[in-house]
PDB file of C-alpha atoms in Angstrom:
ATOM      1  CA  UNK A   1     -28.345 -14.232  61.817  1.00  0.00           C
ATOM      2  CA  UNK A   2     -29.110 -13.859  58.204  1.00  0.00           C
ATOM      3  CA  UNK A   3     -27.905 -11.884  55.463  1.00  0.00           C
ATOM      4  CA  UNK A   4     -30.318 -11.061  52.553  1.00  0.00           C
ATOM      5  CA  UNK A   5     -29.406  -9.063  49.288  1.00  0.00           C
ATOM      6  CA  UNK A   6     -32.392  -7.841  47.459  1.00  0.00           C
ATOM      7  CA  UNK A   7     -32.434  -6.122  44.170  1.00  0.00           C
ATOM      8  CA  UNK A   8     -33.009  -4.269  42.663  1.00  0.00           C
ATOM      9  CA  UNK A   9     -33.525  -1.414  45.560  1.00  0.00           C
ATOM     10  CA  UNK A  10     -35.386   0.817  43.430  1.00  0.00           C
ATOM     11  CA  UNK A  11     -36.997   0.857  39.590  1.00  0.00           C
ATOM     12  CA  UNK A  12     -39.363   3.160  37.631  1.00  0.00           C
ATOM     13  CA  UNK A  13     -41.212   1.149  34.811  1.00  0.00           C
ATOM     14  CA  UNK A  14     -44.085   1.926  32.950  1.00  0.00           C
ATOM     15  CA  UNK A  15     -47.613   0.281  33.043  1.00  0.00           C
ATOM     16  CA  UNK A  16     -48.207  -3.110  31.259  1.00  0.00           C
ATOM     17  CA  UNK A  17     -45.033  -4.485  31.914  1.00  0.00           C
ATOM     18  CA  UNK A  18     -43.581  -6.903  34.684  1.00  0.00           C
ATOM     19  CA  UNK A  19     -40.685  -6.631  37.330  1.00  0.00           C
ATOM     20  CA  UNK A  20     -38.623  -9.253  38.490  1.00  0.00           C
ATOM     21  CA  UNK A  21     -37.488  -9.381  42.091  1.00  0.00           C
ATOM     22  CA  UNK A  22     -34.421 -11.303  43.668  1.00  0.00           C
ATOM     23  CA  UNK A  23     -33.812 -11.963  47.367  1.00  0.00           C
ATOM     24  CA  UNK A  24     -30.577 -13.759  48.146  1.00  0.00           C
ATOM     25  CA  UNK A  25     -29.718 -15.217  51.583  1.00  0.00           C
ATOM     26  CA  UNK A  26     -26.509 -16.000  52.917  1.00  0.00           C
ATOM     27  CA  UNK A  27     -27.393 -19.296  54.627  1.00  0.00           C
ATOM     28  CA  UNK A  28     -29.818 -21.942  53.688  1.00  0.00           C
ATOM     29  CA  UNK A  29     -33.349 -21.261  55.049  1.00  0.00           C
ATOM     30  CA  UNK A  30     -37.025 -23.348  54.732  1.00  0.00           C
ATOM     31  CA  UNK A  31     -39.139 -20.409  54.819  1.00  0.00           C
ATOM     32  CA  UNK A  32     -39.148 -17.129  53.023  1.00  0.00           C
ATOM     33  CA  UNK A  33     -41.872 -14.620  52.834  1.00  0.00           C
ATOM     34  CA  UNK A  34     -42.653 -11.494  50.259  1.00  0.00           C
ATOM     35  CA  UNK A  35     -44.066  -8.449  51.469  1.00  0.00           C
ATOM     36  CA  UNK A  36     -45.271  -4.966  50.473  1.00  0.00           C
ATOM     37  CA  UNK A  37     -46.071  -1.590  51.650  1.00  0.00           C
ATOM     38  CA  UNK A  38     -47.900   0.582  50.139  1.00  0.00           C
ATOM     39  CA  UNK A  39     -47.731   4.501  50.330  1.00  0.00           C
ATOM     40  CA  UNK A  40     -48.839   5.233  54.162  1.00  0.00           C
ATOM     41  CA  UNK A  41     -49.847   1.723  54.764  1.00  0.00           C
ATOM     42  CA  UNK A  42     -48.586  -0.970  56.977  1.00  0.00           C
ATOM     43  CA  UNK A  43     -46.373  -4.086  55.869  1.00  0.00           C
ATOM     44  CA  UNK A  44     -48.575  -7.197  54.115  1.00  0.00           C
ATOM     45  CA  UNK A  45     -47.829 -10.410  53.611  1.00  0.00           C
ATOM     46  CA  UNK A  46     -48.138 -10.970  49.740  1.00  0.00           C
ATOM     47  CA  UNK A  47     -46.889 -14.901  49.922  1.00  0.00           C
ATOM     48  CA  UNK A  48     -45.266 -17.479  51.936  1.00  0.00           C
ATOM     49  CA  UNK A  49     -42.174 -19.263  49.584  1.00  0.00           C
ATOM     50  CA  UNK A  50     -40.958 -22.765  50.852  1.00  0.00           C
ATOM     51  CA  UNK A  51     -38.205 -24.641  48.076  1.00  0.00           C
ATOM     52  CA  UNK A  52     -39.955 -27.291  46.541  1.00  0.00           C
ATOM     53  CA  UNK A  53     -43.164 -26.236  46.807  1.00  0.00           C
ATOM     54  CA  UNK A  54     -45.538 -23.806  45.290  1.00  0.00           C
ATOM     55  CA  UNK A  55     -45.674 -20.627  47.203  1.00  0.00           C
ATOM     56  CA  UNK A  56     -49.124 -19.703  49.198  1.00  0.00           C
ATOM     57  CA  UNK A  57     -51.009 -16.770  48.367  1.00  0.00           C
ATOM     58  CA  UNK A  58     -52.533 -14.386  51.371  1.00  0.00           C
ATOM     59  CA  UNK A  59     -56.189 -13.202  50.543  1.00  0.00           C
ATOM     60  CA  UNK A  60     -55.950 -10.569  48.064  1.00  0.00           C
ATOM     61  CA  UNK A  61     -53.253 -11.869  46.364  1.00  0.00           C
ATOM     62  CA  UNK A  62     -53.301 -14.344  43.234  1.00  0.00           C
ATOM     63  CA  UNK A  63     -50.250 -15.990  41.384  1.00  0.00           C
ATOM     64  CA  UNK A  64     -51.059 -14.765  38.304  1.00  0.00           C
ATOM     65  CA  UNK A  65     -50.386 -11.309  39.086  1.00  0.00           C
ATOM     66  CA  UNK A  66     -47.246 -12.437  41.798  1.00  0.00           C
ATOM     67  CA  UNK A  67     -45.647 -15.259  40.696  1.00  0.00           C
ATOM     68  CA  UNK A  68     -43.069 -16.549  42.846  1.00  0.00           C
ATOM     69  CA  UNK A  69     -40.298 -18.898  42.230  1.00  0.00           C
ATOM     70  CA  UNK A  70     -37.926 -20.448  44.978  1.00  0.00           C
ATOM     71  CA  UNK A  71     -35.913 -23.010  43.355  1.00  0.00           C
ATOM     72  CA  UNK A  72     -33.530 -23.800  46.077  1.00  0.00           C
ATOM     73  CA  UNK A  73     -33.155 -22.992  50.076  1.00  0.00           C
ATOM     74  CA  UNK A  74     -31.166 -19.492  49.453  1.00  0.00           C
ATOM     75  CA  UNK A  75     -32.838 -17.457  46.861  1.00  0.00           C
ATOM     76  CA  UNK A  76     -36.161 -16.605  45.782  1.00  0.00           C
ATOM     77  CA  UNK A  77     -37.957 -14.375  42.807  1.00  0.00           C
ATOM     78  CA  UNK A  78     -41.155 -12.297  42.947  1.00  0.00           C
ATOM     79  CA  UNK A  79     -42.602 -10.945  39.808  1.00  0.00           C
ATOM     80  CA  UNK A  80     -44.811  -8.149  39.530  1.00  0.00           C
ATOM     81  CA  UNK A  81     -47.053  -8.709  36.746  1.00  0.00           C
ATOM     82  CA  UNK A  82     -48.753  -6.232  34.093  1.00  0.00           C
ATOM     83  CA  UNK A  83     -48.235  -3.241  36.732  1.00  0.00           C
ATOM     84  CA  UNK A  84     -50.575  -0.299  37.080  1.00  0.00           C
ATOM     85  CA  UNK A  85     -49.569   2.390  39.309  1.00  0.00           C
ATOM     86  CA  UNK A  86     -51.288   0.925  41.891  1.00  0.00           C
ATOM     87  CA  UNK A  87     -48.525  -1.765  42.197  1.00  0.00           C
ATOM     88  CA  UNK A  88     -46.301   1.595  43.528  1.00  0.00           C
ATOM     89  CA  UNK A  89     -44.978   0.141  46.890  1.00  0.00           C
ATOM     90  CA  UNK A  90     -42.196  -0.911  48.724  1.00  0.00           C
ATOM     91  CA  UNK A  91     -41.836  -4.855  48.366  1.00  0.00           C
ATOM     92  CA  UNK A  92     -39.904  -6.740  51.233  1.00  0.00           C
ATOM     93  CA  UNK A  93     -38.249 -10.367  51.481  1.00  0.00           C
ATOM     94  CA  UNK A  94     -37.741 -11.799  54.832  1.00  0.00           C
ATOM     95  CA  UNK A  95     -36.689 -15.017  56.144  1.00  0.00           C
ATOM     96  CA  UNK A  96     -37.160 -16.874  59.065  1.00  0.00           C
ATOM     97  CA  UNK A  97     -33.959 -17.994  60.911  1.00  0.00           C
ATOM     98  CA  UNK A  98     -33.195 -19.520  64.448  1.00  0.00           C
ATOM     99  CA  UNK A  99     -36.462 -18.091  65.437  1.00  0.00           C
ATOM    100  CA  UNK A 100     -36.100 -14.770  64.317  1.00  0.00           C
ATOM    101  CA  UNK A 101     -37.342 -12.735  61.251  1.00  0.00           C
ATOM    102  CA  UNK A 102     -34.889 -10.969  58.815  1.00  0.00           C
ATOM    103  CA  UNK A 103     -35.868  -8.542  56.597  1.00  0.00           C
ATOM    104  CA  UNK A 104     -33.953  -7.294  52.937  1.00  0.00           C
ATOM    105  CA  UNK A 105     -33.752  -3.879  52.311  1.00  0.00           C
ATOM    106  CA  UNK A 106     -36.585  -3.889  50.022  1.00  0.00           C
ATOM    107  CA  UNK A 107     -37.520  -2.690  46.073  1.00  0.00           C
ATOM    108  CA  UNK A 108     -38.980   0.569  45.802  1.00  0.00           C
ATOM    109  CA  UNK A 109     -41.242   0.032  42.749  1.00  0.00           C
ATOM    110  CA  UNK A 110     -42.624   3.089  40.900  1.00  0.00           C
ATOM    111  CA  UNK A 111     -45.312   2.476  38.318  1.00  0.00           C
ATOM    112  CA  UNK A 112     -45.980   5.257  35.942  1.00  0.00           C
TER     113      UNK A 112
ATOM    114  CA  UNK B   1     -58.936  -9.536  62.769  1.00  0.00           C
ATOM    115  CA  UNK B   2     -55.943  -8.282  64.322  1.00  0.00           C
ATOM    116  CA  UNK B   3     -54.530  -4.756  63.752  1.00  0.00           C
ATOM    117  CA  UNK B   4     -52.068  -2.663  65.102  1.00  0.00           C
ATOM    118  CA  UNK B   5     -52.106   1.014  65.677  1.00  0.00           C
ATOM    119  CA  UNK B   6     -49.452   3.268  66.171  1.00  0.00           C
ATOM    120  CA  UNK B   7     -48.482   7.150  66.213  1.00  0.00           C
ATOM    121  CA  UNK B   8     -47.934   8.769  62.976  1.00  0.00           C
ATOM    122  CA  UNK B   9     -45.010  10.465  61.852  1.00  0.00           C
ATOM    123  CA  UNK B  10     -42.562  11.956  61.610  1.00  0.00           C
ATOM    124  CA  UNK B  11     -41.480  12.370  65.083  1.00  0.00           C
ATOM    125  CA  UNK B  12     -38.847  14.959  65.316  1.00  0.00           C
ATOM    126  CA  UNK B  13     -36.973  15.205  68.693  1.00  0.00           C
ATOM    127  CA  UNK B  14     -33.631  16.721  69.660  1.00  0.00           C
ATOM    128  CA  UNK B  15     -30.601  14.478  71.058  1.00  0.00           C
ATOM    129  CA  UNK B  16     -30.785  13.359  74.831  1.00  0.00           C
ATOM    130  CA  UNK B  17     -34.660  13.719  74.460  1.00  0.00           C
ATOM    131  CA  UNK B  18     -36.775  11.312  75.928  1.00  0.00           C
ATOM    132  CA  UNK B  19     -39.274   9.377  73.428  1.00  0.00           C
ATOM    133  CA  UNK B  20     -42.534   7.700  73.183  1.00  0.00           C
ATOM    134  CA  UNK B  21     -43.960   5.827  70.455  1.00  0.00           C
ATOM    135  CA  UNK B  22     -47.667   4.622  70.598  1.00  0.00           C
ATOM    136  CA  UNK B  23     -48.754   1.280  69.980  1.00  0.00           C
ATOM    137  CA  UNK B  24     -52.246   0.015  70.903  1.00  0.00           C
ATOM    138  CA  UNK B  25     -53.261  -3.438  69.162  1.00  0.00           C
ATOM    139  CA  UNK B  26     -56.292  -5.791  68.838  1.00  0.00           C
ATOM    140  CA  UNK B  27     -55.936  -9.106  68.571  1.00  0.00           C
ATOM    141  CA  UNK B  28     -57.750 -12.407  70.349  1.00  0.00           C
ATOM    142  CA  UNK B  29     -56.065 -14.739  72.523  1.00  0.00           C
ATOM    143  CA  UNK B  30     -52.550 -13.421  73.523  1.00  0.00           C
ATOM    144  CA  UNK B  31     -50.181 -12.354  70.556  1.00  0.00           C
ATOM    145  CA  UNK B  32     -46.724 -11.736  70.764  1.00  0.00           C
ATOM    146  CA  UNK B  33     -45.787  -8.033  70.391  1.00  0.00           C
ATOM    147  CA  UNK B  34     -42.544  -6.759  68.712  1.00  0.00           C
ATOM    148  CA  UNK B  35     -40.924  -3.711  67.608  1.00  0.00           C
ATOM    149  CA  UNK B  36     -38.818  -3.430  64.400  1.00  0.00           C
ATOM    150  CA  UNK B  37     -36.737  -0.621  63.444  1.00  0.00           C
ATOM    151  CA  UNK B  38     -35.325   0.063  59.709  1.00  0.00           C
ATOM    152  CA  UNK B  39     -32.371   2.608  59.967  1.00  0.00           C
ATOM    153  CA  UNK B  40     -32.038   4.470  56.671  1.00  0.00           C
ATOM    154  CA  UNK B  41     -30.839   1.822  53.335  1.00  0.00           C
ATOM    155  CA  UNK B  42     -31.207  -1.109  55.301  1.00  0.00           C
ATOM    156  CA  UNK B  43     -33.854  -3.476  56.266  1.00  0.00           C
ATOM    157  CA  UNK B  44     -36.067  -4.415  58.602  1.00  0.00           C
ATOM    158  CA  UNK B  45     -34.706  -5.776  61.816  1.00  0.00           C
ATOM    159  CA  UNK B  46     -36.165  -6.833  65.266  1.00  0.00           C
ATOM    160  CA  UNK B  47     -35.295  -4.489  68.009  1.00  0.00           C
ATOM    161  CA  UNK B  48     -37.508  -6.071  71.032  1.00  0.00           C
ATOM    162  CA  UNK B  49     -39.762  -8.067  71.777  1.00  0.00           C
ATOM    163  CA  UNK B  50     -42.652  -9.258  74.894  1.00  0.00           C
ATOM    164  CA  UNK B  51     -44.417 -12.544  74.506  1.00  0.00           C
ATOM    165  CA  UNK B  52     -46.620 -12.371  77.809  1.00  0.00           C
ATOM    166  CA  UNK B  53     -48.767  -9.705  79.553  1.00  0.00           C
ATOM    167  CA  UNK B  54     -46.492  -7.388  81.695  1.00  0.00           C
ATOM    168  CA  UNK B  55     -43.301  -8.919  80.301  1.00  0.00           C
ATOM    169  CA  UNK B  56     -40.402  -6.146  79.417  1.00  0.00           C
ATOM    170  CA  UNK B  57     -38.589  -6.234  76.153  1.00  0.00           C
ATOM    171  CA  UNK B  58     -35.458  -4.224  76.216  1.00  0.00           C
ATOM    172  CA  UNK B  59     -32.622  -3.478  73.653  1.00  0.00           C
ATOM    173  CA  UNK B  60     -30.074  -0.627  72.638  1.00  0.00           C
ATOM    174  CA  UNK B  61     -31.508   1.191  75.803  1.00  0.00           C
ATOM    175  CA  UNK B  62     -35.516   0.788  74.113  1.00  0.00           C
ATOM    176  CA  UNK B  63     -38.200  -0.935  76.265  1.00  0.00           C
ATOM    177  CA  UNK B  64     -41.314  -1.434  75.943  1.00  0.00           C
ATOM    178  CA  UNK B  65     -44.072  -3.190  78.347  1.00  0.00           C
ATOM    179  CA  UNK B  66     -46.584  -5.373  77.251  1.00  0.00           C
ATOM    180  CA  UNK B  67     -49.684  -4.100  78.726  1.00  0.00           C
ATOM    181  CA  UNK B  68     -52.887  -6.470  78.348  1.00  0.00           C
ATOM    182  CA  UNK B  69     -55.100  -4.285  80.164  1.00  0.00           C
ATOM    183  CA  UNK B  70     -54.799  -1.154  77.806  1.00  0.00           C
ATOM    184  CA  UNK B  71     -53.545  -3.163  74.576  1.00  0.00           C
ATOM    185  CA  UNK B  72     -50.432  -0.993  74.389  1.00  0.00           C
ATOM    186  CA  UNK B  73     -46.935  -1.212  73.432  1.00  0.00           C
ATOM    187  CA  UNK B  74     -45.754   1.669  74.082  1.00  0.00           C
ATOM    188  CA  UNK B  75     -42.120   1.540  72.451  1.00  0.00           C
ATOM    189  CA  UNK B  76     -39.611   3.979  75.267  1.00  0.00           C
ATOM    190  CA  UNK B  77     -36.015   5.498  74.912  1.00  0.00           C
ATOM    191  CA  UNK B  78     -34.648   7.539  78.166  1.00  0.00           C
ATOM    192  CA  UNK B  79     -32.402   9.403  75.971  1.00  0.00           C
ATOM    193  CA  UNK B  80     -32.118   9.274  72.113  1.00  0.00           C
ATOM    194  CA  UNK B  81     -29.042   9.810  69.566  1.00  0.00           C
ATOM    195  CA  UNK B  82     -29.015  10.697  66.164  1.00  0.00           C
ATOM    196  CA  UNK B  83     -28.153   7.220  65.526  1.00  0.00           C
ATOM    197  CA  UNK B  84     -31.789   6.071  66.430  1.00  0.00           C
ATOM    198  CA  UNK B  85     -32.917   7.920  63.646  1.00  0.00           C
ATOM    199  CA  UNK B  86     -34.927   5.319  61.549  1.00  0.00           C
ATOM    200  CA  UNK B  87     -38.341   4.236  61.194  1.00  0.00           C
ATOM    201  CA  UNK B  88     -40.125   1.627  63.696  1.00  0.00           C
ATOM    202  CA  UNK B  89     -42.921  -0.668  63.459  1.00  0.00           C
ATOM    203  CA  UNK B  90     -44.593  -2.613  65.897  1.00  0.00           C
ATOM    204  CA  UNK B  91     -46.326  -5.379  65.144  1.00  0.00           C
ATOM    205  CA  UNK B  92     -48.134  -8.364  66.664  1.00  0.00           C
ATOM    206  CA  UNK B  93     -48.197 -12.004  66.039  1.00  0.00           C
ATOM    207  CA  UNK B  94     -50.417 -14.903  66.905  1.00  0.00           C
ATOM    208  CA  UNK B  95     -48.347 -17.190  65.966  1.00  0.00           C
ATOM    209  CA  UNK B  96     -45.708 -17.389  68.022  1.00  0.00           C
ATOM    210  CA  UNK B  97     -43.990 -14.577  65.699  1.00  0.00           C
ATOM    211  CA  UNK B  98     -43.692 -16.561  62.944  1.00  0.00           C
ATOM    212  CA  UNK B  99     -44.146 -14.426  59.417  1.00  0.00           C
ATOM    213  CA  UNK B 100     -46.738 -15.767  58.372  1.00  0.00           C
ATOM    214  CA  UNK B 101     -48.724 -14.481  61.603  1.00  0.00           C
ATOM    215  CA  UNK B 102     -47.272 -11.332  61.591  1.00  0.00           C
ATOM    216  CA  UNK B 103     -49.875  -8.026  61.506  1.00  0.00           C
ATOM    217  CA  UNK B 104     -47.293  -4.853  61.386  1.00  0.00           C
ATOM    218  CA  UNK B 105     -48.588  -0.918  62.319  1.00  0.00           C
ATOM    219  CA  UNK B 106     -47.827   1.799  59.478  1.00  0.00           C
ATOM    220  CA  UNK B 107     -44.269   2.769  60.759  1.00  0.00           C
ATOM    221  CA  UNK B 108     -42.887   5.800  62.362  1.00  0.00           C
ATOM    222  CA  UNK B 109     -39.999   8.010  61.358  1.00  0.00           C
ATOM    223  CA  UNK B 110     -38.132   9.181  63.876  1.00  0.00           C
ATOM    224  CA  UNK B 111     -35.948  12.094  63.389  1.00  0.00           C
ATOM    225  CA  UNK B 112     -33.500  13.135  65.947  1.00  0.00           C
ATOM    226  CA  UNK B 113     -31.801  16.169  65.749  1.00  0.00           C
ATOM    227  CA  UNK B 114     -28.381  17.137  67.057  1.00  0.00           C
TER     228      UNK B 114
END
């Protein structure tokens, strides 16, 4: 199995400016992913993050607004960029591990 | 594309109750279907899964039954604590249930009551 810290679990900031993300795994994995949900919707893949590479964005999503770093094989960062309230959501890390999908707790972002 | 439907919450049952919690999908070819549950400050974690048309996943006395001929997923508990309150999502992959592949339903909260 894998172990993942995220944090922070929850922040309130105010429009314009940009949140950092960390996700921390307790064992060295190739692939991690960044998700969100928003308010009554269902989980969606934002990015793919493999180390050593620059991430790849799902359709809808761009790097300028979600940058993500992942500078080795056990931790990973995903900004939120100049946030409006409609960046209010739920945003998940997950890794992939002996064939299975682990999920952190997630960042409850509010926007106001 | 792919999608995955499933009952809204919140489901509110007493203990020993017996649930059900719709899941209908659409996909082409033949995905993998999973459920994931997220018990309350914790994350997301795989609770079954059915890779094949009438194949059973079971776990922590859930199954659910991969039916091809109604798209379903129905996710079943005989019995339910307190400790299965939590939210569950099932979700469907077409790629072998790798994340990048992965289309998830909206969740349901399930609330049992003692």
């Amino acid at each position: 199995s894998a172990v993942i810290s995220q944090k922070p679990s929850r922040d309130i900031c105010q429009r314009g400016t940009s949140l950092t993300i960390q996700c921390q795994v307790d064992s060295q994995v190739t692939m991690m992913f960044w998700y969100r949900q928003q308010p009554g919707q269902s989980l969606t893949l934002i990015a793919t993050a493999n180390q050593g590479s620059e991430a790849t964005y799902e359709s809808g999503f761009v790097i300028d607004k979600f940058p993500i770093s992942r500078p080795n094989l056990t931790f990973s960062t995903l900004t939120v960029s100049n946030m409006s309230p409609e960046d209010s959501s739920i945003y998940l890390c997950s890794v992939e591990a002996n064939e299975k999908l682990f999920f952190g707790s997630g960042t409850q972002l509010s926007v106001l | 594309g792919n999608s995955v439907t499933q009952m809204e919450g919140p489901v509110t049952l007493s203990e020993e109750a017996f649930l059900t919690i719709n899941c209908t999908y659409t996909a082409t070819g033949y995905p993998s279907l999973f459920w994931y549950v997220q018990y309350p400050g914790e994350g997301l974690q795989l609770l079954l899964k059915a890779t094949k048309a009438d194949d059973k996943g079971s776990n922590k006395g859930f199954e659910a039954t991969y039916r091809k001929e109604t798209t379903s997923f129905h996710l079943e508990k005989g019995s339910v604590q307190v400790s299965d309150s939590a939210v569950y999502f099932c979700a469907l992959s077409d790629s072998g249930g790798g994340a990048d592949g992965l289309t998830f339903g909206k969740g349901t909260h399930l609330i049992i009551q003692p």
